[in-house]
């Protein structure tokens, strides 16, 4: 008889698999799926209990509206750029009334966004059925920060 390298090296390379198979077989556990929970433990779990739901339910998908997201991110940035430019460039010194007009318009944008945000918050707290999630509170805080930082 010839001794092949595979007969000699197999127990050396994979000593754990033979031990694991013997261990699971001697305890009566499942041997065909290594790493799985043995059926002995699964028998104690009652999966048919009323009120228990699977961990990952598929609920209705919420769509992310891109336009309000775009406005909420770039609107305060544009407000900051305009107000900061008016306050730092020569327009501030050459035409002060135009500067104050642009500052007042920016402030009215902040106030209008704040009013809309607080009305949406009030509808949410009142559990209005027509309430939809919005970016108004974030936009109000961002415009307030942009306007005050540029001033």
Coordinates of N, CA and C in Angstrom, one line a residue:
X1 N 0.8 -1.2 0.0 CA 0.0 0.0 0.0 C 0.9 1.2 0.0
X2 N 0.4 2.2 -0.8 CA 1.1 3.5 -0.8 C 0.4 4.5 0.1
X3 N 1.2 5.3 0.8 CA 0.7 6.3 1.7 C 0.8 7.6 0.9
X4 N -0.4 8.3 0.7 CA -0.4 9.5 0.0 C -0.4 10.7 0.9
X5 N 0.0 11.8 0.4 CA 0.2 13.0 1.3 C -1.2 13.5 1.8
X6 N -2.2 13.3 1.0 CA -3.6 13.7 1.5 C -4.0 12.9 2.7
X7 N -3.6 11.6 2.8 CA -4.0 10.8 4.0 C -3.2 11.3 5.2
X8 N -2.1 11.8 5.1 CA -1.2 12.2 6.2 C -1.6 13.6 6.6
X9 N -1.8 14.5 5.7 CA -2.0 15.9 6.0 C -3.4 16.3 6.4
X10 N -4.4 15.5 6.0 CA -5.8 15.9 6.3 C -6.0 16.0 7.8
X11 N -5.6 15.0 8.6 CA -5.9 15.2 10.1 C -5.1 16.3 10.7
X12 N -3.9 16.7 10.1 CA -3.1 17.8 10.6 C -3.7 19.1 10.2
X13 N -4.2 19.2 9.0 CA -4.8 20.5 8.6 C -6.2 20.8 9.2
X14 N -7.0 19.8 9.3 CA -8.4 20.0 9.8 C -8.6 19.1 11.1
X15 N -7.9 19.4 12.2 CA -8.2 18.6 13.4 C -9.5 19.0 14.1
X16 N -9.9 20.3 13.9 CA -11.1 20.8 14.6 C -12.4 20.2 14.0
X17 N -12.5 20.0 12.7 CA -13.7 19.5 12.1 C -14.0 18.1 12.6
X18 N -13.1 17.2 12.7 CA -13.3 15.8 13.2 C -13.7 15.9 14.6
X19 N -13.1 16.7 15.5 CA -13.5 16.8 16.9 C -14.9 17.4 17.0
X20 N -15.2 18.4 16.2 CA -16.5 19.0 16.3 C -17.6 18.1 15.9
X21 N -17.3 17.3 14.9 CA -18.3 16.3 14.5 C -18.6 15.3 15.6
X22 N -17.5 14.8 16.2 CA -17.7 13.8 17.2 C -18.4 14.4 18.4
X23 N -18.1 15.7 18.8 CA -18.7 16.3 19.9 C -20.2 16.5 19.7
X24 N -20.6 17.0 18.5 CA -22.0 17.2 18.3 C -22.8 15.9 18.2
X25 N -22.1 14.9 17.6 CA -22.8 13.6 17.4 C -23.0 12.9 18.8
X26 N -22.0 13.1 19.7 CA -22.1 12.4 21.0 C -23.2 13.1 21.8
X27 N -23.5 14.4 21.6 CA -24.5 15.1 22.4 C -25.9 15.0 21.8
X28 N -26.0 14.5 20.6 CA -27.3 14.4 19.9 C -27.6 15.6 19.2
X29 N -26.7 16.5 19.0 CA -27.0 17.8 18.2 C -26.9 17.5 16.7
X30 N -27.3 18.5 16.0 CA -27.3 18.4 14.5 C -25.9 18.5 14.0
X31 N -25.5 17.7 13.1 CA -24.1 17.6 12.6 C -23.9 18.2 11.3
X32 N -25.0 18.5 10.5 CA -24.8 18.9 9.1 C -24.7 20.4 9.0
X33 N -25.0 21.2 9.9 CA -24.8 22.7 9.8 C -24.0 23.2 10.9
X34 N -22.8 23.4 10.7 CA -21.9 23.8 11.7 C -22.2 25.3 12.1
X35 N -22.3 25.6 13.3 CA -22.5 27.0 13.7 C -23.9 27.4 13.9
X36 N -24.9 26.5 13.5 CA -26.3 26.8 13.6 C -26.7 26.5 15.1
X37 N -27.9 27.0 15.5 CA -28.4 26.8 16.8 C -29.0 25.4 16.7
X38 N -28.6 24.5 17.7 CA -29.1 23.1 17.7 C -30.6 23.1 17.9
X39 N -31.3 22.1 17.3 CA -32.7 22.0 17.4 C -33.2 21.8 18.9
X40 N -32.3 21.3 19.7 CA -32.7 21.1 21.1 C -33.1 22.4 21.8
X41 N -32.4 23.5 21.4 CA -32.7 24.8 22.0 C -33.9 25.5 21.3
X42 N -34.1 25.2 20.1 CA -35.2 25.8 19.4 C -36.6 25.3 19.8
X43 N -36.6 24.1 20.4 CA -37.9 23.6 20.9 C -38.5 24.4 22.0
X44 N -37.7 25.1 22.8 CA -38.2 25.9 23.9 C -38.8 27.2 23.5
X45 N -38.6 27.7 22.3 CA -39.1 29.0 21.8 C -40.5 28.8 21.2
X46 N -41.4 29.6 21.6 CA -42.8 29.5 21.1 C -42.9 30.7 20.1
X47 N -42.8 30.4 18.8 CA -42.8 31.5 17.8 C -44.3 31.9 17.4
X48 N -45.2 31.1 17.9 CA -46.6 31.4 17.5 C -47.4 32.2 18.5
X49 N -46.7 32.9 19.4 CA -47.4 33.6 20.4 C -48.1 34.8 19.8
X50 N -49.3 35.1 20.3 CA -50.1 36.2 19.7 C -49.4 37.6 20.1
X51 N -49.3 38.5 19.2 CA -48.8 39.8 19.6 C -47.3 39.9 19.3
X52 N -46.6 38.7 19.1 CA -45.2 38.8 18.8 C -45.0 39.0 17.3
X53 N -44.2 39.9 17.0 CA -44.0 40.2 15.6 C -42.5 39.9 15.2
X54 N -42.2 39.6 14.0 CA -40.8 39.4 13.6 C -40.0 40.7 13.9
X55 N -38.7 40.6 14.0 CA -37.9 41.7 14.3 C -37.9 42.8 13.2
X56 N -37.9 42.3 12.0 CA -37.7 43.2 10.9 C -39.0 43.2 10.0
X57 N -40.0 44.0 10.4 CA -41.2 44.1 9.6 C -41.0 45.0 8.4
X58 N -41.7 44.7 7.4 CA -41.8 45.6 6.2 C -43.0 46.5 6.3
X59 N -42.7 47.7 6.7 CA -43.8 48.7 6.8 C -43.9 49.5 5.5
X60 N -44.8 50.4 5.4 CA -44.9 51.2 4.2 C -43.7 52.1 4.1
X61 N -43.2 52.2 2.9 CA -41.9 52.9 2.7 C -42.2 54.4 2.7
X62 N -41.4 55.2 3.3 CA -41.5 56.6 3.2 C -40.7 57.2 2.1
X63 N -41.2 58.0 1.3 CA -40.5 58.6 0.2 C -39.8 59.9 0.7
X64 N -38.6 60.1 0.3 CA -37.9 61.3 0.6 C -38.1 62.3 -0.5
X65 N -38.8 63.4 -0.2 CA -39.0 64.4 -1.2 C -37.8 65.2 -1.4
X66 N -37.2 65.2 -2.6 CA -35.9 65.8 -2.8 C -36.0 67.4 -2.9
X67 N -37.0 67.9 -3.4 CA -37.1 69.4 -3.5 C -37.1 70.1 -2.1
X68 N -37.9 69.7 -1.1 CA -37.8 70.3 0.2 C -36.4 70.1 0.8
X69 N -35.8 68.9 0.6 CA -34.5 68.7 1.1 C -33.5 69.6 0.5
X70 N -33.6 69.8 -0.8 CA -32.7 70.7 -1.5 C -32.8 72.1 -1.0
X71 N -34.1 72.6 -0.9 CA -34.3 73.9 -0.4 C -33.8 74.1 1.1
X72 N -34.1 73.1 1.9 CA -33.7 73.2 3.3 C -32.1 73.3 3.5
X73 N -31.4 72.6 2.5 CA -29.9 72.7 2.6 C -29.3 73.9 2.0
X74 N -29.8 74.3 0.8 CA -29.2 75.3 0.1 C -29.9 76.7 0.3
X75 N -31.1 76.7 0.8 CA -31.8 78.0 1.1 C -31.0 78.8 2.1
X76 N -30.8 78.3 3.3 CA -30.0 79.0 4.3 C -28.6 79.4 3.8
X77 N -28.0 78.6 3.1 CA -26.7 78.9 2.5 C -26.8 80.1 1.6
X78 N -27.8 80.2 0.7 CA -28.0 81.3 -0.2 C -28.3 82.6 0.6
X79 N -29.1 82.5 1.6 CA -29.5 83.6 2.5 C -28.2 84.2 3.1
X80 N -27.4 83.3 3.7 CA -26.1 83.7 4.3 C -25.2 84.4 3.3
X81 N -25.1 83.9 2.1 CA -24.2 84.5 1.1 C -24.7 85.8 0.7
X82 N -26.0 86.0 0.5 CA -26.5 87.3 0.0 C -26.4 88.3 1.1
X83 N -26.8 88.0 2.4 CA -26.7 89.0 3.5 C -25.3 89.3 3.8
X84 N -24.4 88.3 3.8 CA -23.0 88.6 4.1 C -22.3 89.5 3.0
X85 N -22.7 89.2 1.7 CA -22.2 90.0 0.6 C -22.7 91.5 0.8
X86 N -23.9 91.7 1.1 CA -24.5 93.0 1.2 C -23.8 93.7 2.3
X87 N -23.6 93.0 3.4 CA -23.0 93.7 4.6 C -21.5 94.0 4.5
X88 N -20.8 93.3 3.6 CA -19.3 93.4 3.6 C -18.8 94.2 2.3
X89 N -19.6 94.2 1.3 CA -19.1 94.8 0.0 C -19.5 96.3 0.1
X90 N -19.1 96.9 -1.0 CA -19.3 98.4 -1.1 C -20.7 98.8 -1.1
X91 N -21.7 97.9 -1.4 CA -23.1 98.2 -1.4 C -23.5 98.8 0.0
X92 N -22.9 98.2 1.0 CA -23.2 98.6 2.4 C -22.9 100.1 2.6
X93 N -21.9 100.6 2.0 CA -21.5 102.0 2.2 C -22.1 103.0 1.2
X94 N -22.3 102.5 -0.1 CA -22.8 103.3 -1.1 C -24.3 103.4 -1.2
X95 N -25.0 102.3 -0.8 CA -26.5 102.3 -0.8 C -27.0 101.7 0.4
X96 N -26.9 102.4 1.5 CA -27.3 101.8 2.8 C -28.8 101.4 2.9
X97 N -29.7 102.1 2.1 CA -31.1 101.8 2.2 C -31.4 100.4 1.5
X98 N -30.6 100.1 0.4 CA -30.7 98.8 -0.3 C -30.2 97.7 0.7
X99 N -29.2 98.0 1.4 CA -28.7 97.1 2.4 C -29.7 96.7 3.4
X100 N -30.3 97.8 4.0 CA -31.3 97.5 5.0 C -32.6 96.8 4.4
X101 N -32.9 97.1 3.2 CA -34.0 96.4 2.5 C -33.7 94.9 2.4
X102 N -32.6 94.6 1.9 CA -32.2 93.2 1.7 C -32.1 92.5 3.1
X103 N -31.6 93.2 4.1 CA -31.5 92.6 5.5 C -32.9 92.4 6.0
X104 N -33.9 93.3 5.8 CA -35.3 93.1 6.2 C -35.9 92.0 5.5
X105 N -35.7 91.9 4.2 CA -36.3 90.7 3.4 C -35.7 89.4 3.9
X106 N -34.5 89.3 4.3 CA -33.9 88.1 4.8 C -34.5 87.8 6.2
X107 N -34.7 88.8 7.0 CA -35.4 88.6 8.3 C -36.8 88.1 8.1
X108 N -37.5 88.7 7.1 CA -38.9 88.2 6.9 C -38.9 86.7 6.4
X109 N -37.9 86.3 5.7 CA -37.8 84.9 5.3 C -37.6 84.0 6.5
X110 N -36.8 84.5 7.5 CA -36.5 83.8 8.7 C -37.8 83.7 9.5
X111 N -38.5 84.8 9.7 CA -39.8 84.8 10.4 C -40.8 84.0 9.8
X112 N -41.0 84.1 8.5 CA -42.0 83.2 7.8 C -41.7 81.8 7.9
X113 N -40.4 81.4 7.8 CA -40.1 80.0 8.0 C -40.4 79.5 9.4
X114 N -40.1 80.4 10.4 CA -40.4 80.1 11.8 C -41.8 79.9 12.0
X115 N -42.7 80.8 11.5 CA -44.1 80.6 11.7 C -44.6 79.3 11.1
X116 N -44.1 79.0 9.9 CA -44.6 77.8 9.2 C -44.1 76.5 10.0
X117 N -42.9 76.6 10.6 CA -42.3 75.5 11.4 C -43.1 75.3 12.6
X118 N -43.5 76.3 13.3 CA -44.2 76.2 14.6 C -45.7 75.8 14.3
X119 N -46.3 76.2 13.2 CA -47.6 75.7 12.9 C -47.5 74.2 12.6
X120 N -46.5 73.7 11.9 CA -46.3 72.3 11.6 C -46.1 71.5 12.9
X121 N -45.3 72.1 13.8 CA -45.1 71.4 15.1 C -46.4 71.3 15.9
X122 N -47.2 72.4 15.8 CA -48.4 72.3 16.6 C -49.4 71.3 16.0
X123 N -49.4 71.2 14.6 CA -50.3 70.1 14.0 C -49.8 68.7 14.4
X124 N -48.5 68.6 14.5 CA -47.9 67.3 14.9 C -48.3 66.9 16.3
X125 N -48.2 67.9 17.2 CA -48.5 67.7 18.6 C -50.0 67.4 18.8
X126 N -50.8 68.0 17.9 CA -52.3 67.8 18.0 C -52.7 66.5 17.3
X127 N -51.7 65.8 16.8 CA -52.0 64.5 16.1 C -53.0 64.7 15.0
X128 N -52.8 65.7 14.2 CA -53.6 66.0 13.0 C -53.4 64.9 12.0
X129 N -54.5 64.4 11.4 CA -54.3 63.3 10.4 C -53.7 63.8 9.1
X130 N -53.8 65.1 8.8 CA -53.2 65.6 7.6 C -51.8 66.0 7.7
X131 N -51.2 65.8 8.9 CA -49.8 66.2 9.2 C -48.8 65.3 8.4
X132 N -47.9 66.0 7.7 CA -46.8 65.2 7.0 C -45.5 65.7 7.6
X133 N -44.5 64.8 7.7 CA -43.2 65.3 8.2 C -42.6 66.3 7.2
X134 N -41.9 67.3 7.7 CA -41.3 68.3 6.9 C -39.9 68.7 7.4
X135 N -39.3 69.5 6.6 CA -37.9 70.0 7.0 C -38.0 71.4 7.5
X136 N -39.2 71.9 7.9 CA -39.4 73.3 8.3 C -38.7 73.7 9.6
X137 N -38.6 72.8 10.6 CA -37.9 73.2 11.8 C -36.4 73.3 11.6
X138 N -35.9 72.4 10.8 CA -34.5 72.5 10.5 C -34.2 73.7 9.7
X139 N -35.1 74.0 8.7 CA -34.9 75.2 7.9 C -35.0 76.5 8.7
X140 N -35.9 76.5 9.6 CA -36.0 77.7 10.4 C -34.7 77.9 11.2
X141 N -34.3 76.9 11.9 CA -33.0 77.1 12.7 C -31.8 77.4 11.8
X142 N -31.8 76.8 10.6 CA -30.6 77.0 9.7 C -30.7 78.5 9.2
X143 N -31.9 78.9 8.8 CA -32.0 80.3 8.3 C -31.7 81.3 9.4
X144 N -32.2 81.0 10.6 CA -31.9 81.9 11.7 C -30.4 82.0 12.0
X145 N -29.7 80.9 12.0 CA -28.3 80.9 12.2 C -27.6 81.6 11.0
X146 N -28.0 81.4 9.8 CA -27.4 82.0 8.6 C -27.6 83.5 8.7
X147 N -28.8 84.0 8.9 CA -29.0 85.4 8.9 C -28.3 86.1 10.1
X148 N -28.3 85.5 11.3 CA -27.6 86.1 12.4 C -26.1 86.1 12.2
X149 N -25.5 85.0 11.6 CA -24.1 84.9 11.4 C -23.6 85.9 10.3
X150 N -24.5 86.2 9.3 CA -24.1 87.1 8.2 C -24.3 88.6 8.7
X151 N -25.1 88.8 9.7 CA -25.4 90.2 10.2 C -24.2 90.6 10.9

